[in-house]
Amino acid sequence: MEELTFRHSSEEQDSDDEIIQDPFCDPERPLKITFEDITSAAFKIKSGVIRTPCDRSQLSDTTGIDMFFKKDYLQYTGSFKDRGARYALLMLDQAKKKAGVISASLGNHALALCYHGFKLGIPVTVVMPVVAPIMKISQCRKFNANVIVKGKDMGEAKKVALKLAKKQGYTYINGYDHPDIMAGQGTIGLEIVEQVENIDAVVIPIGGGGLIAGAALAIKTLYPNIKIIGVESERCASFSKAVEAGKPVYVNIESTLSDGLAVPQVGYNAFETARSLIDKLVVVREEWIAIAILRLIEYEKCVVEGAGAVGLAAILAGQLNELRGKRVVLNLCGGNIDTTILGRCLERGLAADGRLVKIVATVSDRPGGIAEFCKLLAGFGVSIKDILHERAWVATDVFSVEITVVCETRDSEHTSQLRELLKNNYKRVEFVDFPHVYPGISGND
């Protein structure tokens, strides 16, 4: 496997400011895909893409919503991107297949393109920004692809990829705006309406817009009364900004748990196709994404990345309460989460859920003072995860010590009871609350 390194020559540096347009994504003439494009894709990709299950969720009783999870994280490369990538590669003529393809991607599209290119014998080059998860970069390299890690975000990575496409004669395949990509992603909508009866709404994550464009078109064509709800992270709400402006606009992206949605500008074709099909847009906070990832592991035994969990996050945050009593399908569209990020997500989710608690207390520094505090917590069924003590900055007396304790409780009610217990037994106790927590649906409601 050869890894391609991209460096600027002086000639290339002179043309750094040159704007190279993706020929399939013209802002002046955006393309709308058709229902026939989606049905064609469904027929052509069926031998190389998994028909994933759409099962009723155990969280249905907890939330009051009859929820079904479309589990596209079970695709071979771990996301719905397999659908569009395979169809776009199959639709190339022989000359373009021989020359090879290139794309910029944060990970899932790159994985799908590399895998299906490998299976179909088509050379693939991918440009991934430095913020792309390490696991996704490593996986791409396993499929004999040329992998370039360059650019601080998707916008910069795309510029690099377009320049290389022009120089090397590759076909650039946009991961969310190429018409064949959108048609391939739309096949998930066909499967959903076949697998679940009497659907009231479908909740779909939005990054570049390709998934919601294809899926919404498929669903609305067959069942116009089904509500389509799009969900974004607050840190990359590029579709909402496009709706406000009436066209795709560039948005500064912040680091987010849903890295798969971190696209600074939605696709022109995707926006044109999807804008009239979406009934509601929701923007969710990061802590609810962490809680959703935690809930999916605890209740569904599903390891899903942030981009796949945003739909459930919106429900847990109470932003879709109008769906209570309805039959709703949520897209769990990706499961490629770094193990290190997963650990952080679970801790963040427990903290936001009120089950991982940070306490600062002043206790006696005489023998047994700290032990007595720990014994009180243990007797109350609280598990201590970490403890730190400090003497120098205690302003009360020299026989006191300040301790910082991180501990785990059963649920938010248990935390409230612990709060009352400690305040009744110690004069100086402070609970460090998780920022931005506000009322929502917890696993024990």
Short mmCIF file of C-alpha atoms in Angstrom, two decimals:
data_model
loop_
_atom_site.label_atom_id
_atom_site.label_comp_id
_atom_site.label_asym_id
_atom_site.label_seq_id
_atom_site.Cartn_x
_atom_site.Cartn_y
_atom_site.Cartn_z
CA MET A 1 0.00 0.00 0.00
CA GLU A 2 1.33 3.37 -1.00
CA GLU A 3 0.51 6.49 0.93
CA LEU A 4 0.42 9.59 -1.24
CA THR A 5 1.98 12.72 0.24
CA PHE A 6 0.77 16.03 -1.11
CA ARG A 7 3.24 18.93 -1.25
CA HIS A 8 3.06 22.30 -2.90
CA SER A 9 5.42 22.96 -5.78
CA SER A 10 6.12 26.61 -6.63
CA GLU A 11 3.73 26.35 -9.53
CA GLU A 12 1.02 24.99 -7.26
CA GLN A 13 1.68 27.68 -4.66
CA ASP A 14 1.07 30.31 -7.29
CA SER A 15 -2.36 28.82 -7.92
CA ASP A 16 -3.36 28.35 -4.27
CA ASP A 17 -6.05 30.97 -4.59
CA GLU A 18 -7.52 29.34 -7.69
CA ILE A 19 -11.06 28.13 -7.07
CA ILE A 20 -11.63 24.70 -8.60
CA GLN A 21 -15.29 23.86 -8.95
CA ASP A 22 -16.68 20.39 -8.42
CA PRO A 23 -18.32 19.71 -11.81
CA PHE A 24 -21.22 17.83 -10.19
CA CYS A 25 -21.96 20.60 -7.67
CA ASP A 26 -22.70 23.86 -9.45
CA PRO A 27 -24.10 26.55 -7.10
CA GLU A 28 -25.74 28.29 -10.07
CA ARG A 29 -27.43 25.14 -11.38
CA PRO A 30 -28.09 22.75 -8.49
CA LEU A 31 -29.34 19.29 -9.45
CA LYS A 32 -32.37 17.61 -7.93
CA ILE A 33 -32.34 13.84 -7.90
CA THR A 34 -35.52 11.91 -8.74
CA PHE A 35 -37.32 8.96 -7.17
CA GLU A 36 -36.30 6.90 -10.21
CA ASP A 37 -32.64 7.58 -9.39
CA ILE A 38 -33.17 6.06 -5.95
CA THR A 39 -34.98 2.96 -7.21
CA SER A 40 -32.22 2.44 -9.78
CA ALA A 41 -29.63 2.66 -7.02
CA ALA A 42 -31.56 0.19 -4.85
CA PHE A 43 -31.47 -2.41 -7.64
CA LYS A 44 -27.80 -1.94 -8.52
CA ILE A 45 -26.30 -1.91 -5.01
CA LYS A 46 -28.32 -4.71 -3.43
CA SER A 47 -25.62 -7.34 -4.01
CA GLY A 48 -22.94 -5.29 -2.24
CA VAL A 49 -24.79 -3.47 0.56
CA ILE A 50 -26.46 -4.90 3.67
CA ARG A 51 -30.21 -4.54 4.16
CA THR A 52 -30.01 -3.45 7.79
CA PRO A 53 -32.69 -4.17 10.43
CA CYS A 54 -35.17 -1.59 11.70
CA ASP A 55 -36.16 -2.79 15.16
CA ARG A 56 -38.42 -1.41 17.87
CA SER A 57 -36.43 0.24 20.65
CA GLN A 58 -36.52 -0.70 24.33
CA LEU A 59 -36.50 3.05 24.99
CA SER A 60 -40.02 3.37 23.57
CA ASP A 61 -41.71 2.92 26.95
CA THR A 62 -39.28 5.34 28.63
CA THR A 63 -39.79 8.15 26.11
CA GLY A 64 -43.49 7.63 25.37
CA ILE A 65 -42.65 7.37 21.66
CA ASP A 66 -43.02 4.15 19.67
CA MET A 67 -39.45 4.27 18.35
CA PHE A 68 -37.81 2.12 15.69
CA PHE A 69 -34.06 2.24 15.06
CA LYS A 70 -32.79 1.84 11.50
CA LYS A 71 -29.42 0.28 12.26
CA ASP A 72 -27.25 1.32 9.35
CA TYR A 73 -24.19 1.32 11.58
CA LEU A 74 -24.27 -2.44 10.81
CA GLN A 75 -23.08 -1.82 7.23
CA TYR A 76 -19.68 -3.36 6.49
CA THR A 77 -17.78 -0.09 6.95
CA GLY A 78 -19.96 1.01 9.85
CA SER A 79 -22.23 3.62 8.25
CA PHE A 80 -24.91 4.39 5.66
CA LYS A 81 -22.18 5.76 3.37
CA ASP A 82 -21.75 2.29 1.85
CA ARG A 83 -24.94 2.87 -0.13
CA GLY A 84 -23.94 6.01 -1.99
CA ALA A 85 -20.28 5.09 -2.42
CA ARG A 86 -21.05 1.80 -4.15
CA TYR A 87 -23.64 3.33 -6.45
CA ALA A 88 -21.40 6.25 -7.45
CA LEU A 89 -18.54 3.86 -8.27
CA LEU A 90 -20.80 1.53 -10.26
CA MET A 91 -22.07 4.44 -12.36
CA LEU A 92 -18.59 5.46 -13.60
CA ASP A 93 -17.64 4.61 -17.16
CA GLN A 94 -14.67 2.28 -17.73
CA ALA A 95 -12.18 5.07 -18.43
CA LYS A 96 -12.99 6.85 -15.15
CA LYS A 97 -12.89 3.60 -13.22
CA LYS A 98 -9.41 2.96 -14.56
CA ALA A 99 -8.18 6.49 -13.78
CA GLY A 100 -9.49 6.31 -10.21
CA VAL A 101 -11.50 8.53 -7.88
CA ILE A 102 -10.76 10.99 -5.10
CA SER A 103 -12.74 12.58 -2.31
CA ALA A 104 -12.44 14.61 0.88
CA SER A 105 -14.02 13.10 3.96
CA LEU A 106 -14.01 13.16 7.75
CA GLY A 107 -14.08 9.38 7.72
CA ASN A 108 -17.27 7.49 6.93
CA HIS A 109 -17.46 8.42 3.25
CA ALA A 110 -13.74 7.77 2.91
CA LEU A 111 -14.15 4.34 4.50
CA ALA A 112 -17.02 3.41 2.21
CA LEU A 113 -15.29 4.69 -0.93
CA CYS A 114 -12.04 2.90 -0.06
CA TYR A 115 -13.78 -0.38 0.71
CA HIS A 116 -16.05 -0.50 -2.32
CA GLY A 117 -13.26 0.79 -4.57
CA PHE A 118 -11.12 -2.08 -3.30
CA LYS A 119 -13.92 -4.61 -3.95
CA LEU A 120 -14.63 -3.23 -7.43
CA GLY A 121 -10.97 -2.78 -8.43
CA ILE A 122 -11.15 1.03 -8.68
CA PRO A 123 -8.17 3.08 -7.35
CA VAL A 124 -9.18 5.45 -4.55
CA THR A 125 -7.48 8.48 -2.99
CA VAL A 126 -8.97 10.18 0.05
CA VAL A 127 -8.07 13.48 1.70
CA MET A 128 -8.94 13.58 5.39
CA PRO A 129 -8.64 16.67 7.63
CA VAL A 130 -6.44 16.45 10.71
CA VAL A 131 -9.55 16.36 12.93
CA ALA A 132 -10.69 13.06 11.38
CA PRO A 133 -10.76 10.21 13.93
CA ILE A 134 -7.56 8.14 13.97
CA MET A 135 -9.51 4.89 13.75
CA LYS A 136 -11.15 5.96 10.48
CA ILE A 137 -7.81 7.01 8.97
CA SER A 138 -6.26 3.65 9.90
CA GLN A 139 -9.19 1.69 8.47
CA CYS A 140 -8.96 3.52 5.12
CA ARG A 141 -5.32 2.53 4.79
CA LYS A 142 -6.27 -1.14 5.18
CA PHE A 143 -8.21 -1.00 1.89
CA ASN A 144 -5.10 -0.17 -0.21
CA ALA A 145 -6.15 3.45 -0.69
CA ASN A 146 -3.90 6.50 -0.99
CA VAL A 147 -4.59 8.42 2.21
CA ILE A 148 -3.71 12.09 2.66
CA VAL A 149 -4.22 13.74 6.05
CA LYS A 150 -4.31 17.47 5.32
CA GLY A 151 -6.43 20.50 6.15
CA LYS A 152 -7.82 21.77 9.45
CA ASP A 153 -11.41 20.99 8.41
CA MET A 154 -13.51 19.59 5.57
CA GLY A 155 -13.35 22.85 3.63
CA GLU A 156 -9.56 22.79 3.40
CA ALA A 157 -9.43 19.03 2.74
CA LYS A 158 -11.87 19.47 -0.15
CA LYS A 159 -9.67 22.14 -1.77
CA VAL A 160 -6.70 19.77 -1.64
CA ALA A 161 -8.74 16.94 -3.15
CA LEU A 162 -10.13 19.08 -5.99
CA LYS A 163 -6.64 20.28 -6.95
CA LEU A 164 -5.37 16.72 -7.02
CA ALA A 165 -8.38 15.61 -9.08
CA LYS A 166 -7.56 18.25 -11.70
CA LYS A 167 -3.85 17.45 -11.72
CA GLN A 168 -4.09 13.63 -11.72
CA GLY A 169 -7.27 13.17 -13.76
CA TYR A 170 -9.22 11.59 -10.93
CA THR A 171 -13.01 11.80 -10.67
CA TYR A 172 -13.98 13.76 -7.57
CA ILE A 173 -16.89 12.15 -5.69
CA ASN A 174 -18.46 14.49 -3.18
CA GLY A 175 -19.52 12.51 -0.12
CA TYR A 176 -22.86 14.27 0.36
CA ASP A 177 -23.65 16.29 -2.78
CA HIS A 178 -22.85 14.06 -5.76
CA PRO A 179 -26.19 13.06 -7.36
CA ASP A 180 -25.30 9.34 -7.35
CA ILE A 181 -24.27 9.55 -3.70
CA MET A 182 -27.62 11.10 -2.76
CA ALA A 183 -29.51 8.49 -4.78
CA GLY A 184 -27.61 5.70 -3.04
CA GLN A 185 -28.30 7.17 0.39
CA GLY A 186 -31.98 7.41 -0.53
CA THR A 187 -32.24 3.62 -0.56
CA ILE A 188 -32.36 3.73 3.24
CA GLY A 189 -35.73 5.49 2.91
CA LEU A 190 -37.11 2.72 0.72
CA GLU A 191 -36.09 0.11 3.30
CA ILE A 192 -37.59 2.06 6.21
CA VAL A 193 -41.08 2.26 4.72
CA GLU A 194 -40.95 -1.44 3.80
CA GLN A 195 -39.85 -2.48 7.30
CA VAL A 196 -42.14 -0.35 9.50
CA GLU A 197 -45.88 0.19 9.02
CA ASN A 198 -47.90 3.31 9.80
CA ILE A 199 -44.93 5.62 10.35
CA ASP A 200 -45.72 9.11 11.64
CA ALA A 201 -42.22 10.61 11.43
CA VAL A 202 -38.64 9.81 10.47
CA VAL A 203 -35.76 11.54 12.27
CA ILE A 204 -32.61 11.96 10.19
CA PRO A 205 -29.18 13.40 11.10
CA ILE A 206 -27.89 16.22 8.89
CA GLY A 207 -24.28 16.90 7.99
CA GLY A 208 -23.74 17.76 4.35
CA GLY A 209 -27.38 16.96 3.57
CA GLY A 210 -27.00 13.96 1.27
CA LEU A 211 -28.70 11.44 3.58
CA ILE A 212 -31.74 13.56 4.36
CA ALA A 213 -32.08 14.60 0.71
CA GLY A 214 -32.19 11.04 -0.60
CA ALA A 215 -34.10 9.46 2.27
CA ALA A 216 -36.69 12.25 2.48
CA LEU A 217 -37.34 12.09 -1.27
CA ALA A 218 -37.87 8.32 -1.15
CA ILE A 219 -40.15 8.49 1.89
CA LYS A 220 -42.20 11.53 0.84
CA THR A 221 -42.74 10.17 -2.68
CA LEU A 222 -44.33 7.01 -1.29
CA TYR A 223 -45.92 8.45 1.88
CA PRO A 224 -46.30 12.25 1.71
CA ASN A 225 -47.88 12.43 5.20
CA ILE A 226 -44.80 11.11 7.01
CA LYS A 227 -43.02 13.96 8.79
CA ILE A 228 -39.32 14.39 8.06
CA ILE A 229 -37.32 15.83 10.95
CA GLY A 230 -33.69 16.83 10.51
CA VAL A 231 -31.30 17.03 13.48
CA GLU A 232 -27.93 18.82 13.73
CA SER A 233 -25.40 19.43 16.47
CA GLU A 234 -25.21 22.97 17.80
CA ARG A 235 -21.52 22.97 16.86
CA CYS A 236 -22.09 22.30 13.17
CA ALA A 237 -25.56 23.59 12.29
CA SER A 238 -24.75 24.34 8.65
CA PHE A 239 -28.16 23.27 7.27
CA SER A 240 -30.04 25.55 9.66
CA LYS A 241 -27.82 28.43 8.60
CA ALA A 242 -28.50 27.59 4.95
CA VAL A 243 -32.25 27.70 5.58
CA GLU A 244 -31.89 31.11 7.25
CA ALA A 245 -29.86 32.44 4.31
CA GLY A 246 -31.96 30.73 1.63
CA LYS A 247 -28.85 29.03 0.20
CA PRO A 248 -25.81 27.06 1.41
CA VAL A 249 -23.40 29.30 3.33
CA TYR A 250 -20.04 28.66 4.95
CA VAL A 251 -20.20 28.10 8.71
CA ASN A 252 -17.32 27.90 11.17
CA ILE A 253 -17.31 24.42 12.67
CA GLU A 254 -16.40 23.74 16.30
CA SER A 255 -15.12 20.43 17.63
CA THR A 256 -18.06 18.12 18.23
CA LEU A 257 -18.95 14.61 19.41
CA SER A 258 -20.78 14.21 16.09
CA ASP A 259 -17.68 14.58 13.91
CA GLY A 260 -19.45 12.88 11.01
CA LEU A 261 -21.79 15.87 10.74
CA ALA A 262 -19.04 18.51 10.89
CA VAL A 263 -19.46 19.86 7.34
CA PRO A 264 -18.94 23.66 7.05
CA GLN A 265 -21.28 24.06 4.09
CA VAL A 266 -24.15 21.84 3.01
CA GLY A 267 -24.25 20.60 -0.56
CA TYR A 268 -25.95 22.68 -3.24
CA ASN A 269 -27.72 19.67 -4.76
CA ALA A 270 -28.60 18.24 -1.35
CA PHE A 271 -30.04 21.54 -0.16
CA GLU A 272 -32.08 22.01 -3.33
CA THR A 273 -33.46 18.47 -3.08
CA ALA A 274 -34.14 18.43 0.67
CA ARG A 275 -35.27 21.94 1.59
CA SER A 276 -38.93 21.47 0.60
CA LEU A 277 -39.13 17.96 2.10
CA ILE A 278 -38.11 18.73 5.69
CA ASP A 279 -40.94 19.46 8.11
CA LYS A 280 -38.82 20.42 11.11
CA LEU A 281 -35.18 21.20 11.92
CA VAL A 282 -33.74 20.64 15.40
CA VAL A 283 -30.35 21.67 16.79
CA VAL A 284 -29.14 19.68 19.83
CA ARG A 285 -26.60 20.43 22.53
CA GLU A 286 -23.46 18.34 22.91
CA GLU A 287 -24.32 16.97 26.38
CA TRP A 288 -27.49 15.37 24.99
CA ILE A 289 -25.48 13.64 22.28
CA ALA A 290 -23.27 12.15 25.00
CA ILE A 291 -26.35 11.02 26.95
CA ALA A 292 -27.84 9.48 23.78
CA ILE A 293 -24.65 7.49 23.11
CA LEU A 294 -24.80 6.27 26.73
CA ARG A 295 -28.49 5.30 26.46
CA LEU A 296 -27.90 3.35 23.24
CA ILE A 297 -25.16 1.31 24.87
CA GLU A 298 -27.10 0.70 28.08
CA TYR A 299 -30.52 -0.08 26.60
CA GLU A 300 -29.91 -1.20 23.03
CA LYS A 301 -26.35 -2.60 23.26
CA CYS A 302 -25.54 -0.41 20.26
CA VAL A 303 -22.19 1.37 19.92
CA VAL A 304 -23.10 4.41 17.83
CA GLU A 305 -21.05 7.49 17.01
CA GLY A 306 -22.28 10.99 17.81
CA ALA A 307 -23.58 11.61 14.29
CA GLY A 308 -25.81 8.54 14.58
CA ALA A 309 -27.07 9.47 18.04
CA VAL A 310 -28.31 13.04 17.41
CA GLY A 311 -31.89 11.94 16.64
CA LEU A 312 -32.23 10.21 20.00
CA ALA A 313 -30.46 13.18 21.62
CA ALA A 314 -33.22 15.51 20.37
CA ILE A 315 -35.87 13.23 21.87
CA LEU A 316 -34.08 12.88 25.22
CA ALA A 317 -33.64 16.66 25.38
CA GLY A 318 -37.41 17.11 25.08
CA GLN A 319 -37.17 18.90 21.73
CA LEU A 320 -39.55 16.51 19.96
CA ASN A 321 -42.27 16.07 22.57
CA GLU A 322 -44.94 16.38 19.86
CA LEU A 323 -43.94 12.85 18.78
CA ARG A 324 -45.17 11.23 22.00
CA GLY A 325 -47.68 8.52 21.20
CA LYS A 326 -46.46 8.41 17.57
CA ARG A 327 -44.59 5.77 15.55
CA VAL A 328 -41.18 7.19 14.76
CA VAL A 329 -38.09 5.84 12.96
CA LEU A 330 -34.64 7.11 13.93
CA ASN A 331 -31.57 6.62 11.78
CA LEU A 332 -28.60 5.19 13.67
CA CYS A 333 -26.50 6.01 10.66
CA GLY A 334 -22.95 5.37 11.90
CA GLY A 335 -20.98 3.40 14.47
CA ASN A 336 -17.39 4.43 13.76
CA ILE A 337 -16.40 6.02 17.04
CA ASP A 338 -12.84 6.07 18.36
CA THR A 339 -12.47 3.96 21.51
CA THR A 340 -10.82 6.90 23.30
CA ILE A 341 -13.66 9.22 22.28
CA LEU A 342 -16.20 6.57 23.34
CA GLY A 343 -14.73 6.55 26.85
CA ARG A 344 -14.97 10.34 27.03
CA CYS A 345 -18.53 10.26 25.70
CA LEU A 346 -19.61 7.77 28.34
CA GLU A 347 -18.05 9.82 31.15
CA ARG A 348 -19.56 13.03 29.74
CA GLY A 349 -22.91 11.30 29.40
CA LEU A 350 -22.83 10.02 32.99
CA ALA A 351 -21.92 13.50 34.24
CA ALA A 352 -24.63 15.21 32.19
CA ASP A 353 -27.08 12.56 33.37
CA GLY A 354 -26.33 13.35 37.02
CA ARG A 355 -24.81 9.92 37.67
CA LEU A 356 -21.14 10.93 37.75
CA VAL A 357 -20.79 13.52 40.50
CA LYS A 358 -17.98 15.83 41.57
CA ILE A 359 -18.04 16.88 45.23
CA VAL A 360 -15.80 19.35 47.08
CA ALA A 361 -16.02 19.03 50.87
CA THR A 362 -14.10 20.14 53.94
CA VAL A 363 -13.61 17.32 56.45
CA SER A 364 -11.56 16.69 59.58
CA ASP A 365 -7.85 16.13 58.99
CA ARG A 366 -7.53 14.08 62.16
CA PRO A 367 -7.00 10.31 61.77
CA GLY A 368 -10.05 8.70 60.19
CA GLY A 369 -11.60 11.96 58.91
CA ILE A 370 -11.37 11.12 55.21
CA ALA A 371 -12.11 7.45 55.91
CA GLU A 372 -15.32 8.45 57.67
CA PHE A 373 -16.43 10.48 54.62
CA CYS A 374 -15.69 7.56 52.30
CA LYS A 375 -17.49 5.14 54.61
CA LEU A 376 -20.58 7.38 54.55
CA LEU A 377 -20.59 7.32 50.71
CA ALA A 378 -20.01 3.57 50.53
CA GLY A 379 -22.83 2.91 53.00
CA PHE A 380 -25.14 4.97 50.81
CA GLY A 381 -24.36 2.84 47.75
CA VAL A 382 -22.08 5.39 46.06
CA SER A 383 -18.98 4.22 44.17
CA ILE A 384 -15.91 6.48 44.53
CA LYS A 385 -13.97 6.84 41.26
CA ASP A 386 -11.33 9.35 42.31
CA ILE A 387 -10.34 11.37 45.40
CA LEU A 388 -7.90 14.23 45.95
CA HIS A 389 -7.12 16.08 49.18
CA GLU A 390 -5.60 19.55 49.73
CA ARG A 391 -4.49 21.22 53.00
CA ALA A 392 -2.65 24.42 52.05
CA TRP A 393 -5.66 26.39 50.77
CA VAL A 394 -8.10 25.54 53.56
CA ALA A 395 -9.06 28.78 55.32
CA THR A 396 -10.98 27.30 58.25
CA ASP A 397 -8.50 25.62 60.62
CA VAL A 398 -5.33 23.58 60.48
CA PHE A 399 -7.19 20.45 61.48
CA SER A 400 -9.32 20.43 58.30
CA VAL A 401 -8.64 19.16 54.80
CA GLU A 402 -10.47 19.87 51.56
CA ILE A 403 -11.24 16.81 49.47
CA THR A 404 -12.45 16.58 45.89
CA VAL A 405 -14.31 13.36 45.19
CA VAL A 406 -15.59 12.02 41.87
CA CYS A 407 -18.18 9.32 42.46
CA GLU A 408 -20.90 7.40 40.63
CA THR A 409 -24.53 7.20 41.73
CA ARG A 410 -27.43 5.09 40.48
CA ASP A 411 -29.41 7.97 38.99
CA SER A 412 -30.26 11.65 39.42
CA GLU A 413 -32.63 10.89 42.33
CA HIS A 414 -29.85 9.02 44.13
CA THR A 415 -27.61 12.06 43.54
CA SER A 416 -30.21 14.38 45.10
CA GLN A 417 -30.45 12.13 48.15
CA LEU A 418 -26.65 12.10 48.42
CA ARG A 419 -26.61 15.88 48.28
CA GLU A 420 -29.01 16.10 51.21
CA LEU A 421 -27.12 13.44 53.21
CA LEU A 422 -23.76 15.23 52.94
CA LYS A 423 -25.18 18.67 53.70
CA ASN A 424 -26.71 17.25 56.86
CA ASN A 425 -23.37 15.78 57.96
CA TYR A 426 -20.82 18.39 56.80
CA LYS A 427 -20.80 22.17 57.03
CA ARG A 428 -18.86 22.82 53.82
CA VAL A 429 -20.03 20.69 50.87
CA GLU A 430 -20.24 21.79 47.25
CA PHE A 431 -21.54 19.77 44.31
CA VAL A 432 -19.93 20.82 41.02
CA ASP A 433 -22.84 20.70 38.56
CA PHE A 434 -22.41 19.77 34.92
CA PRO A 435 -22.72 22.94 32.77
CA HIS A 436 -25.87 23.60 30.71
CA VAL A 437 -27.91 20.78 32.26
CA TYR A 438 -31.62 21.46 31.97
CA PRO A 439 -34.75 19.31 32.40
CA GLY A 440 -35.17 16.44 29.97
CA ILE A 441 -35.96 12.77 29.89
CA SER A 442 -33.63 10.60 31.94
CA GLY A 443 -33.46 6.84 31.90
CA ASN A 444 -35.47 6.71 35.10
CA ASP A 445 -38.37 8.99 34.19
#
